[in-house]
Short mmCIF file of C-alpha atoms in Angstrom, two decimals:
data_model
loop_
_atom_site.label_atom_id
_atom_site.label_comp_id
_atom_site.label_asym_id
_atom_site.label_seq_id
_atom_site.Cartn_x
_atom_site.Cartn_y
_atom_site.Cartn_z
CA UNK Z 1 32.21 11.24 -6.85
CA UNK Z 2 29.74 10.05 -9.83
CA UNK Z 3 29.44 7.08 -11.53
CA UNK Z 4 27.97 6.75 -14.82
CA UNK Z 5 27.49 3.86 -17.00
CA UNK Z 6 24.62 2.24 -19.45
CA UNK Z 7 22.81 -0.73 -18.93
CA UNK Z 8 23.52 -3.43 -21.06
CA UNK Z 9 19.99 -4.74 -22.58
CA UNK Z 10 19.43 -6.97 -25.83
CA UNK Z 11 19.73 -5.07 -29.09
CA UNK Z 12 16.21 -3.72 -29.94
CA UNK Z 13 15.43 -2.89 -26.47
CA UNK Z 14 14.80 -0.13 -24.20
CA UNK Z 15 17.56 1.24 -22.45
CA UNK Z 16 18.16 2.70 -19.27
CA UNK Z 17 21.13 5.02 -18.69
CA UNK Z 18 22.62 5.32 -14.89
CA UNK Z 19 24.46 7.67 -12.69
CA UNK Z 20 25.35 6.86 -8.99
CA UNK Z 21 25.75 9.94 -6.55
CA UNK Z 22 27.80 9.46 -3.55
CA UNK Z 23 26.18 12.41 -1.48
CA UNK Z 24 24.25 12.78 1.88
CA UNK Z 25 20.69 13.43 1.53
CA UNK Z 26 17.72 12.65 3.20
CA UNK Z 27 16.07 9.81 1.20
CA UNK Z 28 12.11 10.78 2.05
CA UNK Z 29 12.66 14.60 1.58
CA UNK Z 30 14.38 14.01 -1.64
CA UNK Z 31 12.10 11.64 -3.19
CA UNK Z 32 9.26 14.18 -2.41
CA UNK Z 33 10.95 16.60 -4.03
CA UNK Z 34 10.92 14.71 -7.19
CA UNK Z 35 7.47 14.11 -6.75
CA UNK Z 36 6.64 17.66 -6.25
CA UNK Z 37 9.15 19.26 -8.83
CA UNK Z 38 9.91 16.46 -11.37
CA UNK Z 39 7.26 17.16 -13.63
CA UNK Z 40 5.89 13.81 -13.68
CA UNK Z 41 2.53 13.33 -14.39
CA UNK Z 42 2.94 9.81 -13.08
CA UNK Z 43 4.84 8.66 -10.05
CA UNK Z 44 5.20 6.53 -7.23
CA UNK Z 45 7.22 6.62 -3.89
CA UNK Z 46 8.21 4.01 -2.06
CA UNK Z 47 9.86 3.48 1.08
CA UNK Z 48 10.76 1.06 3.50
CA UNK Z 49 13.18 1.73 6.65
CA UNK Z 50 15.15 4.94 5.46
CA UNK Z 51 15.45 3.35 2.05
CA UNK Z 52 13.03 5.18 -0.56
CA UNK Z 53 12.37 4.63 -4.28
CA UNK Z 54 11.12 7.38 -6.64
CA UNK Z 55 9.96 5.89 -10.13
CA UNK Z 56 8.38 8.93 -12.79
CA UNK Z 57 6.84 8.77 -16.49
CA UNK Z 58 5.79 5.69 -18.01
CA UNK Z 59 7.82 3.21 -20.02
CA UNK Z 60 5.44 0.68 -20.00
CA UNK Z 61 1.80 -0.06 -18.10
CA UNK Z 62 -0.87 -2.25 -18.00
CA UNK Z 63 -4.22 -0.88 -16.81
CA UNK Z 64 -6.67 -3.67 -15.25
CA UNK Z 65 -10.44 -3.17 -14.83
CA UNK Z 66 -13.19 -5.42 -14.81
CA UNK Z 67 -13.88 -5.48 -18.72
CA UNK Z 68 -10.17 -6.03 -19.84
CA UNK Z 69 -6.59 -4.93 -19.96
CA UNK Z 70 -5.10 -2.04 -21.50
CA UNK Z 71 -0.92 -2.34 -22.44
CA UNK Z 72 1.25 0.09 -23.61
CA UNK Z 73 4.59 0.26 -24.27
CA UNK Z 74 6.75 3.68 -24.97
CA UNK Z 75 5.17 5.88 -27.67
CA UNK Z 76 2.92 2.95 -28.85
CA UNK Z 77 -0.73 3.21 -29.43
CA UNK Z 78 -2.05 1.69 -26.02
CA UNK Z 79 -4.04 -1.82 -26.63
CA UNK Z 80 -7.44 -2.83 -24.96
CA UNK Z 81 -7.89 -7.23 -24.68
CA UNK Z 82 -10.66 -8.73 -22.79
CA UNK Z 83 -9.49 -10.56 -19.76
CA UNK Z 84 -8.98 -14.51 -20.22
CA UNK Z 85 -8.76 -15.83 -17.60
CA UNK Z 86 -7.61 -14.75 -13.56
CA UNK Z 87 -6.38 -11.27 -14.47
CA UNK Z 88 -2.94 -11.53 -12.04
CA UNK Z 89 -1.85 -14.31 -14.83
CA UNK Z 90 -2.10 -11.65 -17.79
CA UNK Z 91 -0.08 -9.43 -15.58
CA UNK Z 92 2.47 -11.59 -15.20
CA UNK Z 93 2.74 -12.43 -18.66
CA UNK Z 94 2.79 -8.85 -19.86
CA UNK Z 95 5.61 -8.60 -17.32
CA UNK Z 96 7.38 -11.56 -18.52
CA UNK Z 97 7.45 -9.93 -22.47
CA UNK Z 98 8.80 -7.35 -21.14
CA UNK Z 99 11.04 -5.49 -24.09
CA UNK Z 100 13.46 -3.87 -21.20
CA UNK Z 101 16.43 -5.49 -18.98
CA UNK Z 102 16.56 -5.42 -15.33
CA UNK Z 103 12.87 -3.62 -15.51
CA UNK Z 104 11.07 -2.67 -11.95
CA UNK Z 105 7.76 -1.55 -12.06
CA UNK Z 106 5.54 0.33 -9.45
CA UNK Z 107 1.46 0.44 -8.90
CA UNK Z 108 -1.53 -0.49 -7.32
CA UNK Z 109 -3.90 -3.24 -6.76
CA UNK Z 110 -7.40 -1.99 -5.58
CA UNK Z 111 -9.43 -3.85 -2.98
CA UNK Z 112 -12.11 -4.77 -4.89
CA UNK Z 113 -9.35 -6.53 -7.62
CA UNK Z 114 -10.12 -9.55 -5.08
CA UNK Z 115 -13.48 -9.85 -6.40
CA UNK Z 116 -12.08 -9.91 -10.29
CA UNK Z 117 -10.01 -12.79 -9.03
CA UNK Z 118 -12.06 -14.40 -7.79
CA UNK Z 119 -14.86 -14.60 -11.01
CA UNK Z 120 -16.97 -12.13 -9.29
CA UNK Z 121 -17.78 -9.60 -12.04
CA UNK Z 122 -20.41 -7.56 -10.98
CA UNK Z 123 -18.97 -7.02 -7.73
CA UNK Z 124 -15.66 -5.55 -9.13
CA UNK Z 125 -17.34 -1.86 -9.54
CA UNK Z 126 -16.10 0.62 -12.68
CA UNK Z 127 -12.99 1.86 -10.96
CA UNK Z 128 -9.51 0.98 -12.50
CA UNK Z 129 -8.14 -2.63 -10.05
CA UNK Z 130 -4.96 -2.69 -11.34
CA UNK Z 131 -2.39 0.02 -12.49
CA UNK Z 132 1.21 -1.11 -13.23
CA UNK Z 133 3.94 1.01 -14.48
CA UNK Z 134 7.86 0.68 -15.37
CA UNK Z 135 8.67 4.09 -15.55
CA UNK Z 136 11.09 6.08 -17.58
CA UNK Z 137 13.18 7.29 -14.08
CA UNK Z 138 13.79 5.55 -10.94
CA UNK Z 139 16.09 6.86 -8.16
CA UNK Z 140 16.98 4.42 -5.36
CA UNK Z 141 17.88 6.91 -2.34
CA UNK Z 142 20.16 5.58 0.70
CA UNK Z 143 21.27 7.91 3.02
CA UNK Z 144 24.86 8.34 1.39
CA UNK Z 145 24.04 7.73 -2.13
CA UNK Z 146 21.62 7.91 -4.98
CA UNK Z 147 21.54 5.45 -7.90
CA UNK Z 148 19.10 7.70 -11.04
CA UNK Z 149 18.29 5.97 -13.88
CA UNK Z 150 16.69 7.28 -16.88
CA UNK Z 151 15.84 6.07 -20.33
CA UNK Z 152 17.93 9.27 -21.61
CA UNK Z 153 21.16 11.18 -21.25
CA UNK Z 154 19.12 14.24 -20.73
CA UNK Z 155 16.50 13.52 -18.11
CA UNK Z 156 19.30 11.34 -16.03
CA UNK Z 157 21.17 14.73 -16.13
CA UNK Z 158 17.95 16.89 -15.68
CA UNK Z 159 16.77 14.63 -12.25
CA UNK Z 160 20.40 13.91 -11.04
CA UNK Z 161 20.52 18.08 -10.87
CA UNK Z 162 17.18 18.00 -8.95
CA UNK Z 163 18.49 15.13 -6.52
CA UNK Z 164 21.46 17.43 -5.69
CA UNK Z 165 19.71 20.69 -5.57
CA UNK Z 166 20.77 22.62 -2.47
CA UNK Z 167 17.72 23.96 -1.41
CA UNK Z 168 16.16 24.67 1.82
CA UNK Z 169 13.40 22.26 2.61
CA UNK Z 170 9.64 23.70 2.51
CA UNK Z 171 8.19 24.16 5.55
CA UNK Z 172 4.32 22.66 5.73
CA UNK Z 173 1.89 23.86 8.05
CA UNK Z 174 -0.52 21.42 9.02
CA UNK Z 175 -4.39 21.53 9.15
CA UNK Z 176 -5.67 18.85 11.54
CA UNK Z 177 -8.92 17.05 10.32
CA UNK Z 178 -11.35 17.33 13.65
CA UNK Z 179 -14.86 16.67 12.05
CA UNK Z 180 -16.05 13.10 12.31
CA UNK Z 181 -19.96 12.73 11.06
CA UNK Z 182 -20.25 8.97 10.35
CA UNK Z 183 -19.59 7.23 13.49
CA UNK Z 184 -23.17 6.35 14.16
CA UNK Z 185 -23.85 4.73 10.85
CA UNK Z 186 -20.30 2.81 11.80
CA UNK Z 187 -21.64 1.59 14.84
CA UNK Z 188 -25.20 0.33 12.73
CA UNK Z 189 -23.18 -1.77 10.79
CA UNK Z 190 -20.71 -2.84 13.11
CA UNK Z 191 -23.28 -4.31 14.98
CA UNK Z 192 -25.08 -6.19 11.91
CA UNK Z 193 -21.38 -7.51 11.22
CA UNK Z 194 -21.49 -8.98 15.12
CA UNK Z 195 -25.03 -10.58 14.63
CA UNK Z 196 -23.80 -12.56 11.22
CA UNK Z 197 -20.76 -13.46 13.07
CA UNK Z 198 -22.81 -15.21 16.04
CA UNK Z 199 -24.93 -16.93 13.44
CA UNK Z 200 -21.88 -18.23 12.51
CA UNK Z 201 -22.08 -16.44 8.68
CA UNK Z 202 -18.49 -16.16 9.24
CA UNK Z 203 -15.50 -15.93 12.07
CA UNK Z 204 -14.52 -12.30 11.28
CA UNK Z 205 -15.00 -9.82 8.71
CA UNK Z 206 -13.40 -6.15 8.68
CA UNK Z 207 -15.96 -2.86 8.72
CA UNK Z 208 -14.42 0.03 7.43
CA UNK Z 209 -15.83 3.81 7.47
CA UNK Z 210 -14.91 6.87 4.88
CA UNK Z 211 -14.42 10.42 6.99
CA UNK Z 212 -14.31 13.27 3.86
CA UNK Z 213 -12.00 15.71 4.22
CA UNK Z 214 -13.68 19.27 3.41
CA UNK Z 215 -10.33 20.48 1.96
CA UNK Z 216 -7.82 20.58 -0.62
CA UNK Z 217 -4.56 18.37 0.65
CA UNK Z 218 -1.25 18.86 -0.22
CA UNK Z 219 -0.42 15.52 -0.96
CA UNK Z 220 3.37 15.60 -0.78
CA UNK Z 221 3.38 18.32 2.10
CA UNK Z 222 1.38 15.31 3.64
CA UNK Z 223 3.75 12.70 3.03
CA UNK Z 224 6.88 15.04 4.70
CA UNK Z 225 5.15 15.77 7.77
CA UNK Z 226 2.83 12.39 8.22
CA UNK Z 227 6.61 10.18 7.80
CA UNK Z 228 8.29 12.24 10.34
CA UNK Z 229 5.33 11.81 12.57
CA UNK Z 230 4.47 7.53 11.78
CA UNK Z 231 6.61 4.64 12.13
CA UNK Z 232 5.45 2.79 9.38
CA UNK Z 233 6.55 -0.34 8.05
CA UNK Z 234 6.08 1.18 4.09
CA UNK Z 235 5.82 4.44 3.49
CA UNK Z 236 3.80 5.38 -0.10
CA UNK Z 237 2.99 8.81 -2.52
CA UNK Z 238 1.56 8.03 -5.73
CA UNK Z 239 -0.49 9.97 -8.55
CA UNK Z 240 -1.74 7.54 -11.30
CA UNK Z 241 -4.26 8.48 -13.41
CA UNK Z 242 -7.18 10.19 -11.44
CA UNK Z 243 -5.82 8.79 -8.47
CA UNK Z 244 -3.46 9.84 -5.90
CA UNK Z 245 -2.71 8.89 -2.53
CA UNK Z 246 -0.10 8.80 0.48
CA UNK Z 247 0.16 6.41 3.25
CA UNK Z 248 1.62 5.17 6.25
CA UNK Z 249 1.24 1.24 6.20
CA UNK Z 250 1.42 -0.36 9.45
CA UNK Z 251 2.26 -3.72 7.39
CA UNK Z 252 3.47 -5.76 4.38
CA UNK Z 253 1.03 -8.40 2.60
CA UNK Z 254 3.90 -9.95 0.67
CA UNK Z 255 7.53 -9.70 0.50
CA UNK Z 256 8.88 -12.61 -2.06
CA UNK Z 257 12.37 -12.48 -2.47
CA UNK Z 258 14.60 -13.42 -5.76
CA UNK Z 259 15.30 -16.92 -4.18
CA UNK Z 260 11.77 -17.66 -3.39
CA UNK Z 261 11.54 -16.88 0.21
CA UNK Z 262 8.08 -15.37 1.18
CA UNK Z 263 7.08 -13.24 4.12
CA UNK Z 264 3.84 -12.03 5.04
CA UNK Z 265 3.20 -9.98 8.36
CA UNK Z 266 -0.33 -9.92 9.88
CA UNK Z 267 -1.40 -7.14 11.93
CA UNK Z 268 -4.30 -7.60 13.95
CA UNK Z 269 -5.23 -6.21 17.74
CA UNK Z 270 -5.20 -2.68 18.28
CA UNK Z 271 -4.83 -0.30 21.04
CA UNK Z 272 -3.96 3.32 20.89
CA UNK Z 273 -0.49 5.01 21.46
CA UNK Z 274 -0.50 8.31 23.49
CA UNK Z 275 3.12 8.84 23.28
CA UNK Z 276 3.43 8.87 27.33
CA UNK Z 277 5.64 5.58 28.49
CA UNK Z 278 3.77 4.68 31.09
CA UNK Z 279 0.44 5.04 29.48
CA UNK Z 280 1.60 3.00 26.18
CA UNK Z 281 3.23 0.38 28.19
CA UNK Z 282 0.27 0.15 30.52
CA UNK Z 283 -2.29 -0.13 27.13
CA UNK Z 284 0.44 -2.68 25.61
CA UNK Z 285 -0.22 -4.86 28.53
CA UNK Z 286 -3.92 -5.06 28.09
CA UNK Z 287 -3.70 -5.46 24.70
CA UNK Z 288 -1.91 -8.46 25.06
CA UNK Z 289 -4.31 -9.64 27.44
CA UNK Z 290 -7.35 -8.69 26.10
CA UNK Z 291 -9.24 -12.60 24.59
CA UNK Z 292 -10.82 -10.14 21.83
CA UNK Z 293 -7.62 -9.08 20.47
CA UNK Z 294 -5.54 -11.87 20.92
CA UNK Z 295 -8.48 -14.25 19.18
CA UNK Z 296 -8.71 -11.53 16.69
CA UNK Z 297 -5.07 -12.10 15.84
CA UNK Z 298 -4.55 -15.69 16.32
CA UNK Z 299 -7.28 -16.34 13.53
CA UNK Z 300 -5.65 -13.73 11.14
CA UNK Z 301 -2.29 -15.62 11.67
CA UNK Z 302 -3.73 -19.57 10.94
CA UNK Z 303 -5.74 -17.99 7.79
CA UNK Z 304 -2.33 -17.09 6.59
CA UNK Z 305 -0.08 -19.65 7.47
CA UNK Z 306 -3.17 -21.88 5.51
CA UNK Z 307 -2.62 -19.79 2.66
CA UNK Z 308 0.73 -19.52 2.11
CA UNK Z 309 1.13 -23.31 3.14
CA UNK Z 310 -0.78 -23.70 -0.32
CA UNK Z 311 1.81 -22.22 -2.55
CA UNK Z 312 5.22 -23.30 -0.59
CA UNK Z 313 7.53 -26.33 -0.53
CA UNK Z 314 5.97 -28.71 2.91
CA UNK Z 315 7.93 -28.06 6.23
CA UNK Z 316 8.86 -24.80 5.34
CA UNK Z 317 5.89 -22.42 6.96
CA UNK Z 318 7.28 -21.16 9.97
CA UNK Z 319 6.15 -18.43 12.01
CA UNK Z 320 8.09 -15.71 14.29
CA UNK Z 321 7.86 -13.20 16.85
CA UNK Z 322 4.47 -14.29 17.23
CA UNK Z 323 1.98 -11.52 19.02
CA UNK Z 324 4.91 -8.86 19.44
CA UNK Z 325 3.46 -5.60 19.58
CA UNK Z 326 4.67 -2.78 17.57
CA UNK Z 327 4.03 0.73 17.68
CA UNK Z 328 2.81 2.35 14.20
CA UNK Z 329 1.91 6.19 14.32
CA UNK Z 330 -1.02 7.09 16.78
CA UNK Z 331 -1.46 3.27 17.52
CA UNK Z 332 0.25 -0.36 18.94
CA UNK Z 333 -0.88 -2.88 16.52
CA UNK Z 334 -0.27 -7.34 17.71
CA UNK Z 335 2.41 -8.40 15.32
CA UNK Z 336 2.95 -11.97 13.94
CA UNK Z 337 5.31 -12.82 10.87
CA UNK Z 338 5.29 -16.12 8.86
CA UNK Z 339 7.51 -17.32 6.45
CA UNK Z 340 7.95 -20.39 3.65
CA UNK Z 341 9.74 -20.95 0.68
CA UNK Z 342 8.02 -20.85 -2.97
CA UNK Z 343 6.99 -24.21 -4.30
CA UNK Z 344 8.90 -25.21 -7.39
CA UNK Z 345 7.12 -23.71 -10.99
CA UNK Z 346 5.57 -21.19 -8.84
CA UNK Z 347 6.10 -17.37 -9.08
CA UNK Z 348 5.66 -14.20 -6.74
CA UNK Z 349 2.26 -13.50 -8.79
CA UNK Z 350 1.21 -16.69 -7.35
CA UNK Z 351 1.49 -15.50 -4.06
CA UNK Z 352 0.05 -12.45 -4.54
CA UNK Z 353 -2.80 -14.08 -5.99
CA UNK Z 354 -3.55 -16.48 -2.73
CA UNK Z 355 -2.45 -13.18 -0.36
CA UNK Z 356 -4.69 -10.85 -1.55
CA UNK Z 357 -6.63 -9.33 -0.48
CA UNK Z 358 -5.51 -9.64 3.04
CA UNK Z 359 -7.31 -11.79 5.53
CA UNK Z 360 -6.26 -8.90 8.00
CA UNK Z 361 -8.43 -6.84 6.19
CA UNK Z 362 -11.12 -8.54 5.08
CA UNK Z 363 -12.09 -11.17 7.02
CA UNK Z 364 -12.69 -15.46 8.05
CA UNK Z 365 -13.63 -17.14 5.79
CA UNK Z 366 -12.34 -14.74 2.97
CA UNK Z 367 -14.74 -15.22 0.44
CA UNK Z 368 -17.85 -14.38 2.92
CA UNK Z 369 -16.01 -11.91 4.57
CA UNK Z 370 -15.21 -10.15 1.45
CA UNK Z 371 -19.08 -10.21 0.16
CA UNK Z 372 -20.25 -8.88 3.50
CA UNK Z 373 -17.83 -6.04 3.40
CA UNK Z 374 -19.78 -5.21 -0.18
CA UNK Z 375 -23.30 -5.32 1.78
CA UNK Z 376 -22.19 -3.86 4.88
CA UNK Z 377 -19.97 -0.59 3.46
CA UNK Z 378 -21.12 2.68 2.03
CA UNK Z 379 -19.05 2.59 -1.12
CA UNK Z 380 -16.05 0.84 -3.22
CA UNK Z 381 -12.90 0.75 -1.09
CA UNK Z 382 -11.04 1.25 -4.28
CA UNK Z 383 -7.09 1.19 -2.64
CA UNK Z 384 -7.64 1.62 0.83
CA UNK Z 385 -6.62 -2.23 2.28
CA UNK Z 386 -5.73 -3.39 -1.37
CA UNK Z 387 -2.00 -2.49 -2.09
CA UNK Z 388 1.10 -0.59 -3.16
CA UNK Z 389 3.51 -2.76 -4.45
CA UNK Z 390 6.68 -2.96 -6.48
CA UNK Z 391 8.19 -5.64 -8.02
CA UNK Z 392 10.99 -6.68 -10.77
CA UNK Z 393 12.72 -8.58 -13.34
CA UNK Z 394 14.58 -11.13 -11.03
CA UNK Z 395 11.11 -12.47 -9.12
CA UNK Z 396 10.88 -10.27 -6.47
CA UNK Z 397 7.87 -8.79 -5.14
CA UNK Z 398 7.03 -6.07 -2.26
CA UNK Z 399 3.31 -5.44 -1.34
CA UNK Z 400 2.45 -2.74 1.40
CA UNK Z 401 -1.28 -2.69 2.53
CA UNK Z 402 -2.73 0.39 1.68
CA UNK Z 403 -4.00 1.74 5.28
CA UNK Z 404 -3.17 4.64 7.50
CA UNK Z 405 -3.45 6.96 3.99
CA UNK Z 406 -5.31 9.93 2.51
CA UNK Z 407 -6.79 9.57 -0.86
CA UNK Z 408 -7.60 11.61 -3.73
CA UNK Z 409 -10.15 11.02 -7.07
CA UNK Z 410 -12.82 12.98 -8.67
CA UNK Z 411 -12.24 16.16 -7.19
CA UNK Z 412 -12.26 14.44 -3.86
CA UNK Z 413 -10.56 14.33 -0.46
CA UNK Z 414 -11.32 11.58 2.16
CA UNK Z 415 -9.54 9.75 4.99
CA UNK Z 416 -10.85 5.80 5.67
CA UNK Z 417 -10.17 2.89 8.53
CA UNK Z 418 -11.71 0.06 9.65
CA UNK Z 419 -11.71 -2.53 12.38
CA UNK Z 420 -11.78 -6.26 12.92
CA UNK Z 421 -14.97 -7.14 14.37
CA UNK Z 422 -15.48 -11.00 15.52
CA UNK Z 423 -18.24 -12.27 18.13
CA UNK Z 424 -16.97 -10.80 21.19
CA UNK Z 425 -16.24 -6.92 19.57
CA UNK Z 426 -18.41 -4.30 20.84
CA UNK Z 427 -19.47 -1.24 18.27
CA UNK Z 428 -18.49 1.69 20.36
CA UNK Z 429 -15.13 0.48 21.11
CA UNK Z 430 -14.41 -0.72 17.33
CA UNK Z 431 -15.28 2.87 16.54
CA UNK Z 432 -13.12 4.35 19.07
CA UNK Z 433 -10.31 2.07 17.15
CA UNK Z 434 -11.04 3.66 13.92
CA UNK Z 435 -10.60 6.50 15.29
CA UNK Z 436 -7.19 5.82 16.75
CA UNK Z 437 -6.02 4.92 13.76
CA UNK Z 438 -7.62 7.94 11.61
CA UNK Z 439 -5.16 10.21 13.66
CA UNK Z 440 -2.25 8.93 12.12
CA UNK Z 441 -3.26 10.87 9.08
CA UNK Z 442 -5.61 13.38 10.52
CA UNK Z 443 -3.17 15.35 12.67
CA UNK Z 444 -0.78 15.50 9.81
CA UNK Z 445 -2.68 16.89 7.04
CA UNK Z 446 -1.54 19.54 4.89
CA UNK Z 447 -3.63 21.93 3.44
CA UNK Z 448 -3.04 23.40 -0.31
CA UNK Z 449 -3.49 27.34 0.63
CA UNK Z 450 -2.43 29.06 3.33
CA UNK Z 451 -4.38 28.32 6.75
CA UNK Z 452 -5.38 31.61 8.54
CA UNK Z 453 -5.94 29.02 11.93
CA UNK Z 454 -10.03 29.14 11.40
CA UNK Z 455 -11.52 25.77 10.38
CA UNK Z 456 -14.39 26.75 7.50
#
């Protein structure tokens, strides 16, 4: 059975046509097939327990770097302004003029965005900080249905053909990632990170490390086989611009729903998962005893509930399942979750704004934990920790941290984790966690050509 109706929007407006499916399908597979045979030069994926969301083309975007803003808006000439101003508000009010109902739009927000925020110009790099799309097609896939919409009769037909196609799924063959040449200069400045710490610089500050990966990646063969393999709490694929990336994220910055009520989920404390019971369970126990980890994550949970105490009605912070531990891919990760409820006038932009970037990856105090991070790493972080994020015309507002993924720009490849380090952390072992997490990815790689089995 088939559905099909058009959205009611203003006169003078964009409209988007729909079709519901009532089929089975497997949501992932199917919304990498889009990706993959869509033709789409632009397109995110987005998934969260079963439930993924395939948006292609571009409707409307706004482009953020640390000059200005660039808007566009269907087949009009794009416009550059200079930013006035904290740039999340001129997102917000692009989003707000919006000349399309019931819009949702998909993108990024790179690490270094933080700095923009924050007034810190010079320390924003060249790289693009924010890229926001509605796009022409989104497909919301469920496990017995599929809602397409399009922006014409068409491409609805044209992608609801594609959603249906019975066609056997490709079958990836995987190229594990084994080489791992930084870990020395990890440990260096792991180690420099401890010695600020214990001069009291700051309370905690996350060191991340870039592994390259020496071959082409098949980014959607990648996102098949790594989401059958992870138990992520967001699943991502995206190709915007130069960029592209997949991921795994073990957690959500922000989740603001229509009626105001904000979640954030801090993961901090690590241990690995072997996938043997008695092994895991025997690692979960020490995890939850270990004073490192369990300071690590205490302080990760009060810089939150500070923050988001900020921008909510009083009384209404709460926290839950404090330090459970949950198993994400290769590792067990302590779990906290807070809650509160928007104050009134305020909007899930707001709370983006005091989120990000996350304390859980970047560090106590956040400020001086974010400029050590630009004196301690090798290079930009770009997306890795900033985040993948959707959000839409009723308020709200769904933020995965970018971590656990493989990225693509400029004709390169490369992998990239990091660690909390506070005064008690020792280098080796915060490299060891890197490395923990890295496999999450690593093992699940998929090369573009054929493997012959012999690594170059």
């Amino acid at each position: 059975m088939t559905r099909r109706h058009e959205v009611t929007l203003e006169p003078g407006t964009f409209r988007y046509r729909e079709l519901t499916l009532d089929i089975s399908l497997d949501p992932v597979a199917v919304a990498a097939r889009l990706a993959r045979d869509g033709g789409f030069d632009t397109h995110v994926v987005y998934e969260a327990g079963g439930r993924a969301t395939f948006a292609g083309g571009v409707l409307g975007e706004i482009i953020v770097d640390r000059h200005g803003f660039t808007t566009r808006w269907g087949t009009e000439e794009e416009e550059w302004r200079p930013l006035d101003g904290p740039p999340l508000d001129q997102v917000a009010d692009f989003l707000r003029l919006a000349p399309v109902g019931d819009w949702r739009a998909y993108g990024f927000a790179a690490f270094e965005l933080g700095h923009l925020q924050a007034g810190r110009v010079e320390m924003a790099g060249d790289d693009t900080l924010l890229h926001l799309v509605i796009p022409h097609v989104q497909v919301v896939l469920e496990h017995d249905r599929a809602v397409v919409r399009a922006t014409d009769w068409d491409t609805l037909d044209q992608v609801a053909d594609l959603v249906c196609a019975d066609e056997a799924a490709p079958v990836y063959t995987t190229r594990p990632l084994t080489s791992d040449n930084n870990g020395s200069a990890y440990i260096t400045a792991v180690a420099s990170a401890v010695r600020e710490i214990r001069a009291q610089r700051l309370d905690k500050v996350i060191v991340s490390r870039v592994v390259p990966v020496d071959f082409d990646v098949d980014l959607v063969g990648t996102y098949v086989v790594g989401r059958r393999a992870n138990t992520p709490a967001r699943s991502f694929l995206l190709r915007m611009g130069d960029l592209a990336a997949t991921g795994f994220s073990p957690e959500t910055l922000l989740e603001v729903e229509p009626d105001g009520r904000v979640i954030t989920r801090l993961v901090a404390g690590t241990c690995a998962r072997t996938g043997d019971a008695d092994t895991d369970a025997r690692l979960r126990d020490e995890l939850l005893n270990n004073p490192k980890e369990v300071f690590e994550h205490a302080i990760s949970v009060r810089s939150a509930a500070e923050d988001l105490a900020k921008i909510c009605l009083p009384g209404t912070v709460k926290g839950h399942e404090f330090m459970s531990v949950q198993q994400r891919g290769s590792v067990q990760h302590l779990d906290s979750t807070i809650t509160g409820r928007l104050d009134h006038g305020l909007s899930c932009w707001d709370a983006f704004a005091k989120l990000f970037p996350a304390a859980a990856v970047s560090g106590i105090p956040r400020d001086t934990a974010y400029q050590a991070i630009h004196r301690l790493e090798s290079e930009p972080r770009g997306l890795y920790s900033g985040a993948v994020f959707t959000c839409g015309a009723d308020g709200d507002f769904d933020a995965a941290l970018a971590l656990r993924s493989i990225f693509r720009a400029g004709g390169r490849n490369w992998l990239r984790a990091g660690a909390g380090i506070v005064a008690q952390s020792r280098p080796e072992r915060e490299h060891e966690e890197t490395r923990e997490k890295l496999r999450s990815v690593s093992r699940h790689l998929v090369p573009v050509l054929p493997y012959d089995g012999e690594l170059p």
